[in-house]
Coordinates of C-alpha atoms and ligand atoms in Angstrom, one line a residue:
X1272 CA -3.4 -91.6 -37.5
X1273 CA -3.8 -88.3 -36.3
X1274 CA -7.5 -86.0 -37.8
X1275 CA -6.6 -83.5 -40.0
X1276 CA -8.5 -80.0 -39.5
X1277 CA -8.5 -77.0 -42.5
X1278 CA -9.7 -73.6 -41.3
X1279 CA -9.7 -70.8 -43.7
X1280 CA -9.0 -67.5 -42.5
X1281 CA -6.7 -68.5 -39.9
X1282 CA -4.3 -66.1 -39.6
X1283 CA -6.1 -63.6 -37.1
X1284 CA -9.5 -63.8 -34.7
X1285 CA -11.5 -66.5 -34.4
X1286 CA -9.8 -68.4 -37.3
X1287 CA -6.3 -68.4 -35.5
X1288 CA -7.8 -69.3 -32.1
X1289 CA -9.5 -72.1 -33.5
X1290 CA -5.9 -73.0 -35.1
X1291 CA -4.4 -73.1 -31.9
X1292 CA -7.4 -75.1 -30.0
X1293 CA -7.4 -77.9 -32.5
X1294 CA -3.8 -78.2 -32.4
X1295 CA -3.9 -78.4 -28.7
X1296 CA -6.2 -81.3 -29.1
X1297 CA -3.6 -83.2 -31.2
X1298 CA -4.7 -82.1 -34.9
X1299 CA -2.3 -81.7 -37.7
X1300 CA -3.9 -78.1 -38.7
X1301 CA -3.9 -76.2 -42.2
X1302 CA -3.6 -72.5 -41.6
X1303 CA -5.1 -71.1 -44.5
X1304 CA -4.5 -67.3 -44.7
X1305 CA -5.0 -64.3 -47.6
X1306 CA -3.2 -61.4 -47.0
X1307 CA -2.2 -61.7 -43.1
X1308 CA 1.2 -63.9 -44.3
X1309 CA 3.4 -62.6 -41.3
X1310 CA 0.8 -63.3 -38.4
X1311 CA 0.0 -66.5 -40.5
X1312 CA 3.7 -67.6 -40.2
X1313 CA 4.2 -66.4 -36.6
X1314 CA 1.2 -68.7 -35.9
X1315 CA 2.6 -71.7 -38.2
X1316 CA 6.0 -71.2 -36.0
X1317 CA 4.7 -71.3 -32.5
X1318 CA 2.0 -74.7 -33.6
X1319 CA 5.3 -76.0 -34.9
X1320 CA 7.5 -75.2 -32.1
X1321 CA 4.8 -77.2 -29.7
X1322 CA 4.9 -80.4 -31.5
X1323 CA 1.7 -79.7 -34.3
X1324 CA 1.9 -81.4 -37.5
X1325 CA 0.7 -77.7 -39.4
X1326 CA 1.2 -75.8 -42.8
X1327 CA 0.3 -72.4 -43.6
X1328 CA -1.2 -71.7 -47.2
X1329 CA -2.5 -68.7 -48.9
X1330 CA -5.2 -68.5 -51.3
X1331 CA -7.9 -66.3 -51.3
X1332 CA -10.7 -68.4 -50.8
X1333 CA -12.7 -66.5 -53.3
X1334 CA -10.8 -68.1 -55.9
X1335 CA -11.0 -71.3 -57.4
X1336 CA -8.2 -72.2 -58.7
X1337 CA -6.3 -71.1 -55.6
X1338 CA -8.7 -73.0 -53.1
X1339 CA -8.3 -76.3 -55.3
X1340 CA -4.2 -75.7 -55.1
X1341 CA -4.8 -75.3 -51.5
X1342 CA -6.9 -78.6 -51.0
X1343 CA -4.1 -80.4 -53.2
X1344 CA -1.4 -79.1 -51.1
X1345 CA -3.2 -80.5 -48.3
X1346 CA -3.8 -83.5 -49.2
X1347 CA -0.3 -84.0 -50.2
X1348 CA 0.7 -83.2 -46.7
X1349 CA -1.9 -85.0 -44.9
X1350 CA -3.4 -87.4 -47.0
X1351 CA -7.2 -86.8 -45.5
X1352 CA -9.1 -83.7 -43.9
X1353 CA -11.8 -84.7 -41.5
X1354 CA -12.8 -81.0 -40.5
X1355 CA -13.5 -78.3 -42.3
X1356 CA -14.0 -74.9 -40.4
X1357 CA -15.5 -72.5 -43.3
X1358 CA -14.5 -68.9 -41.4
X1359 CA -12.9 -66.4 -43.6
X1360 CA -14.8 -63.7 -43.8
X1361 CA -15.6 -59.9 -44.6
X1362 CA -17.4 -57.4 -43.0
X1363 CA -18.6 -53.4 -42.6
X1364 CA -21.2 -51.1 -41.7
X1365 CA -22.6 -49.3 -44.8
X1366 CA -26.2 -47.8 -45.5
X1367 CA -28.2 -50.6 -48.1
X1368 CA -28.5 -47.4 -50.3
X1369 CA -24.7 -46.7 -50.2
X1370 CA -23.4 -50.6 -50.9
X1371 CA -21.5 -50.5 -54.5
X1372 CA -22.8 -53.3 -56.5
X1373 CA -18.7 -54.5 -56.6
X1374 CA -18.9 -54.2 -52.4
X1375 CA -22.1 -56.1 -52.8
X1376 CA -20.4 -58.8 -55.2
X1377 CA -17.1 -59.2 -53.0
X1378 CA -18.8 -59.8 -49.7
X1379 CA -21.1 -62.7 -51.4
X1380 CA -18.1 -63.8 -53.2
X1381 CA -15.4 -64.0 -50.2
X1382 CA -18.1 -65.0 -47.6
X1383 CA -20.6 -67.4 -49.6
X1384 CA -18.8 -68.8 -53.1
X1385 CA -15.6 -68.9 -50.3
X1386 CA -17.7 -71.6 -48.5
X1387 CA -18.9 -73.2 -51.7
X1388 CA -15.4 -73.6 -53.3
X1389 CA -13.9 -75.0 -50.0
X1390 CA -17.1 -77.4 -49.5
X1391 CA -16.7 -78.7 -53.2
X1392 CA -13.1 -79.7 -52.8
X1393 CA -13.3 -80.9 -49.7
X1394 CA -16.1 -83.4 -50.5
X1395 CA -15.6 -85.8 -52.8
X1396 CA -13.0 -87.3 -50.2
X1397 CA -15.2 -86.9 -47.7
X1398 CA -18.0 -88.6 -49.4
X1399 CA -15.4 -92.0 -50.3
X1400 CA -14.4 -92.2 -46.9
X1401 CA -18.0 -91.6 -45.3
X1402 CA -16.7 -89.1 -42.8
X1403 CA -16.5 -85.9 -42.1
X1404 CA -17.4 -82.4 -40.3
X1405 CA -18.2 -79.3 -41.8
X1406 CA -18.4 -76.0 -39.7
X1407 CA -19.7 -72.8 -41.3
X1408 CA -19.0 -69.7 -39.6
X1409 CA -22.0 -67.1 -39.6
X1410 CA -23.0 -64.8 -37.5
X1411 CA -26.5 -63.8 -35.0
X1412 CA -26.6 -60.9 -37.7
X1413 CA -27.5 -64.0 -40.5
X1414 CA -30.5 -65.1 -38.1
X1415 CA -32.3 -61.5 -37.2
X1416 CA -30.5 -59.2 -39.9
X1417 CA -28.3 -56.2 -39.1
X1418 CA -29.2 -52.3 -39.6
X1419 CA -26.4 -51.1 -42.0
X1420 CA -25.1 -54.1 -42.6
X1421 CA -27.7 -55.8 -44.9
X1422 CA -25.3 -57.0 -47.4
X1423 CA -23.6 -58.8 -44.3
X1424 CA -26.6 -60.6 -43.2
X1425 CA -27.8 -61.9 -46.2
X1426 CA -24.3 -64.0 -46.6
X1427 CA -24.9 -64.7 -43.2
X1428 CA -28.5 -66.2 -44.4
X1429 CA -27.6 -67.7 -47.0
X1430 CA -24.4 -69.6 -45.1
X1431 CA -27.4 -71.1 -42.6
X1432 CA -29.6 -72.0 -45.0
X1433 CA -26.7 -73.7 -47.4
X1434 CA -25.4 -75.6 -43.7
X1435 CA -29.2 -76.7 -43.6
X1436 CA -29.7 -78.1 -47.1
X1437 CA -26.1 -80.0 -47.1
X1438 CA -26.6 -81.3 -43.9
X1439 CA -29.6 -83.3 -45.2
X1440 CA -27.9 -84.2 -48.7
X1441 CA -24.9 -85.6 -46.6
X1442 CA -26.1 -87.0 -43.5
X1443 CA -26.1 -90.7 -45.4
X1444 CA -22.8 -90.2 -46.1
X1445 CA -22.3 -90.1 -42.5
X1446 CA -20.9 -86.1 -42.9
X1447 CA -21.9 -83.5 -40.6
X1448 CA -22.5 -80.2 -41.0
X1449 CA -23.1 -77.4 -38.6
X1450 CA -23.0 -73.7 -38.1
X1451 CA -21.7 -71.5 -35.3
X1452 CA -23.7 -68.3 -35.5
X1453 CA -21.9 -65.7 -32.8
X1454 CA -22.6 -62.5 -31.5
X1455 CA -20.0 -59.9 -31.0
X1456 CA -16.8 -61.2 -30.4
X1457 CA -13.5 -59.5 -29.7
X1458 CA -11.3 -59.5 -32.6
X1459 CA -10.1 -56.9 -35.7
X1460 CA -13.5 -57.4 -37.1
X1461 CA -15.2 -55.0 -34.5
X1462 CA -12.3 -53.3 -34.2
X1463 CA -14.2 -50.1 -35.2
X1464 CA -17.0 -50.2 -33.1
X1465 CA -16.9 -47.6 -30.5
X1466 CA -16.6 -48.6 -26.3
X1467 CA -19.6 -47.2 -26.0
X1468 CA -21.2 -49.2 -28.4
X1469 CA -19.7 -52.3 -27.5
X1470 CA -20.9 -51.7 -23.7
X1471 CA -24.5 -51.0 -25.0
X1472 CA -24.1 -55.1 -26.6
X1473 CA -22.7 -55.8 -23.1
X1474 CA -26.0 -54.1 -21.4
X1475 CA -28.3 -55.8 -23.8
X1476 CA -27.1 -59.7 -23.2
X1477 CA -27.7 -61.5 -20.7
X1478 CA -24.8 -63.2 -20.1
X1479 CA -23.5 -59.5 -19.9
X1480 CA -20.5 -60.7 -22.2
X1481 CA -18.6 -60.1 -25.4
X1482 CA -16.6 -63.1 -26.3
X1483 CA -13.2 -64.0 -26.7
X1484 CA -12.3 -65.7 -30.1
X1485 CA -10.9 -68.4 -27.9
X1486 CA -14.7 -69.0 -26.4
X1487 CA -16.1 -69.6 -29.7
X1488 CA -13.0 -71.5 -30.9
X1489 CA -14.3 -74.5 -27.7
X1490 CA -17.5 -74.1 -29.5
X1491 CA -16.6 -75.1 -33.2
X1492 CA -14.2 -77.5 -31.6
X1493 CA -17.1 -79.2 -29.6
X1494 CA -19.0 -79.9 -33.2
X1495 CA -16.0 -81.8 -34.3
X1496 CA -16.1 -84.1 -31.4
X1497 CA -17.2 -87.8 -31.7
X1498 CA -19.9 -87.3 -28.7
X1499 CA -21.7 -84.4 -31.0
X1500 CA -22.4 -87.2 -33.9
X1501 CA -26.1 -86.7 -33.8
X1502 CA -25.6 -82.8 -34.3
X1503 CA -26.1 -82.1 -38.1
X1504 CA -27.9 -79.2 -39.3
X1505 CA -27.7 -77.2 -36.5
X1506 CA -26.8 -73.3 -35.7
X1507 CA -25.1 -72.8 -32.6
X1508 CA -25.6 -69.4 -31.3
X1509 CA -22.6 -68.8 -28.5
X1510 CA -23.9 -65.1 -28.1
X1511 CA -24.5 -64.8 -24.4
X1512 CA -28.0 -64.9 -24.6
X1513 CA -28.2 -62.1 -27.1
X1514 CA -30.0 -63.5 -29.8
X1515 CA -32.2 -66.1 -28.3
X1516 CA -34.8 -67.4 -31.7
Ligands
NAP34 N1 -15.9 -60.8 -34.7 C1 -17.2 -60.8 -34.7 O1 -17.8 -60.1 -33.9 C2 -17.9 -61.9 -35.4 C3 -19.3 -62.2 -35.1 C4 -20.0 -63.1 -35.8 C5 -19.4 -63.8 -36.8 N2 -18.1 -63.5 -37.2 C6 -17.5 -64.3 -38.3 O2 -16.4 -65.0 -37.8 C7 -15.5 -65.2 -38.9 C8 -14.1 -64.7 -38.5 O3 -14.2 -63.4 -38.1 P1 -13.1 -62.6 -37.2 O4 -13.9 -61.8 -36.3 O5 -12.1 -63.6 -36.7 O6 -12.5 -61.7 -38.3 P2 -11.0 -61.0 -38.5 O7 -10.3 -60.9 -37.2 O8 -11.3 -59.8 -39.4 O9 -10.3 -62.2 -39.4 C9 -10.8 -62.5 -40.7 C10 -10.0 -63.6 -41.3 O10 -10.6 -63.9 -42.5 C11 -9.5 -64.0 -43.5 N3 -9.9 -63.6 -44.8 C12 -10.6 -62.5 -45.2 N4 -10.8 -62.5 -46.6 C13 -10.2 -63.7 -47.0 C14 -10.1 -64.3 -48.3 N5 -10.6 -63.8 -49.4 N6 -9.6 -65.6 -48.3 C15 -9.1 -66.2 -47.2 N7 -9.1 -65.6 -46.0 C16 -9.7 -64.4 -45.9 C17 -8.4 -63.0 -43.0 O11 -7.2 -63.4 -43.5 P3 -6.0 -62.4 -43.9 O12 -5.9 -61.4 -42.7 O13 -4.8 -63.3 -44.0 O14 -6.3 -61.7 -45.2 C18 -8.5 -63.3 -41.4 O15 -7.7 -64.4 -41.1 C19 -16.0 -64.4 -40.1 O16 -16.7 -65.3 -41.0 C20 -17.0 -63.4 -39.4 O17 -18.0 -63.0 -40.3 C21 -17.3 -62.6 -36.5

């Protein structure tokens, strides 16, 4: 029987080239997706057209009722999920003394209670079968903090220290969970940040890089392998050397 991966946020960036690696390795994928249905369908097509078991299925994963639909949906399909790739997520650059208490709410609740709503559906399975990865997508900004993007960071945070704490409560049920924790990386979410900027991140790393959503996809793919087993509670940082903690 083929493994079964769910990534939320799928249908553009990291999400999508994560998609498209797992189903190169021969998962059926879920393509979870919010408001990007056209890119989210163009994706569905191509996986389809090259032999993937995949479905595409919005919710907003902020949402409870639409994330539980979701996991149901799935599990109608597929019968199991083995990975879980936690990656929608919102972003932008605003002064802490500017952030609306709704702009404050909406990042915690799309970036943090997303996590939470996919991890509680996704585990009782999990925990029956004792088996299972988790990957939570934060960000360098959740392990040294960001100017102007406080409210950012602090999902960030609290995504490392909530892959932490359920790495321990689930590691005797044999279920692993990890976070990828990247630096800049080329997709619509630093679509605003100037060249000049961006060449400054460049300067600054020493791998001299900004990655490719395709580079970190390897990475989250890597913690779903069999020969990562002993990796649980961990932050990866693919970010060329620009954080190094
Ligand atoms: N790019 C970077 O430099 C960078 C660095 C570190 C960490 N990250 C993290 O990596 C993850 C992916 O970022 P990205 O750069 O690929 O961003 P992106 O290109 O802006 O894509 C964001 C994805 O999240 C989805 N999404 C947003 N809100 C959602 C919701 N409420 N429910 C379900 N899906 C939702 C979007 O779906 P729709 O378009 O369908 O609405 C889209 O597929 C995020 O968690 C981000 O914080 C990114």
């Amino acid at each position: 029987m083929k493994n079964t991966v769910l990534i939320t946020g799928a249908s553009r960036g990291i999400g999508k080239a994560t998609a498209e690696k797992f189903a190169r390795e021969g998962y059926n994928v879920i393509i979870n997706y919010y408001k990007s249905k056209d890119k989210a369908i163009d994706l569905l097509e191509r996986l389809l057209s090259s032999g993937t078991n995949a479905i595409a299925i919005q919710a907003d994963v902020s949402n409870r009722k639409q994330v539980e639909k979701m996991f149901e949906e799935a599990y109608e399909k597929f019968g199991k999920i083995d990975v879980l790739v936690n990656n929608a997520g919102i972003a932008d650059m605003t002064l802490f003394t500017d952030i609306t208490e709704e702009q404050w709410k909406r990042i915690f609740d799309v970036n943090v209670n997303g996590m939470f709503n996919c991890c509680q559906c996704v585990l009782p399975r999990m925990i029956s079968e004792k088996s299972g990865r988790i990957i939570n997508i934060a960000s360098i900004w959740g392990l040294v903090g960001a100017s102007c993007e406080a409210h950012y960071s602090a999902t960030k945070g609290a995504i490392i220290s909530f892959t932490k704490a359920l790495a321990k409560e689930l590691g005797p049920s044999n279920i692993l969970v990890n976070a990828v924790a990247p630096g800049a990386v080329d997709t619509d979410m630093i679509a605003n940040v100037s060249g000049e900027v961006l060449e400054e991140i460049r300067y600054e790393t020493p791998l001299e890089v900004i990655a490719k959503p395709e580079e970190i996809a390897d990475i989250i793919y890597i913690l779903s392998r069999e020969e990562t087993k002993l990796i649980t509670g961990q932050v990866i940082n693919p970010s060329g050397g620009f954080v190094i903690v």
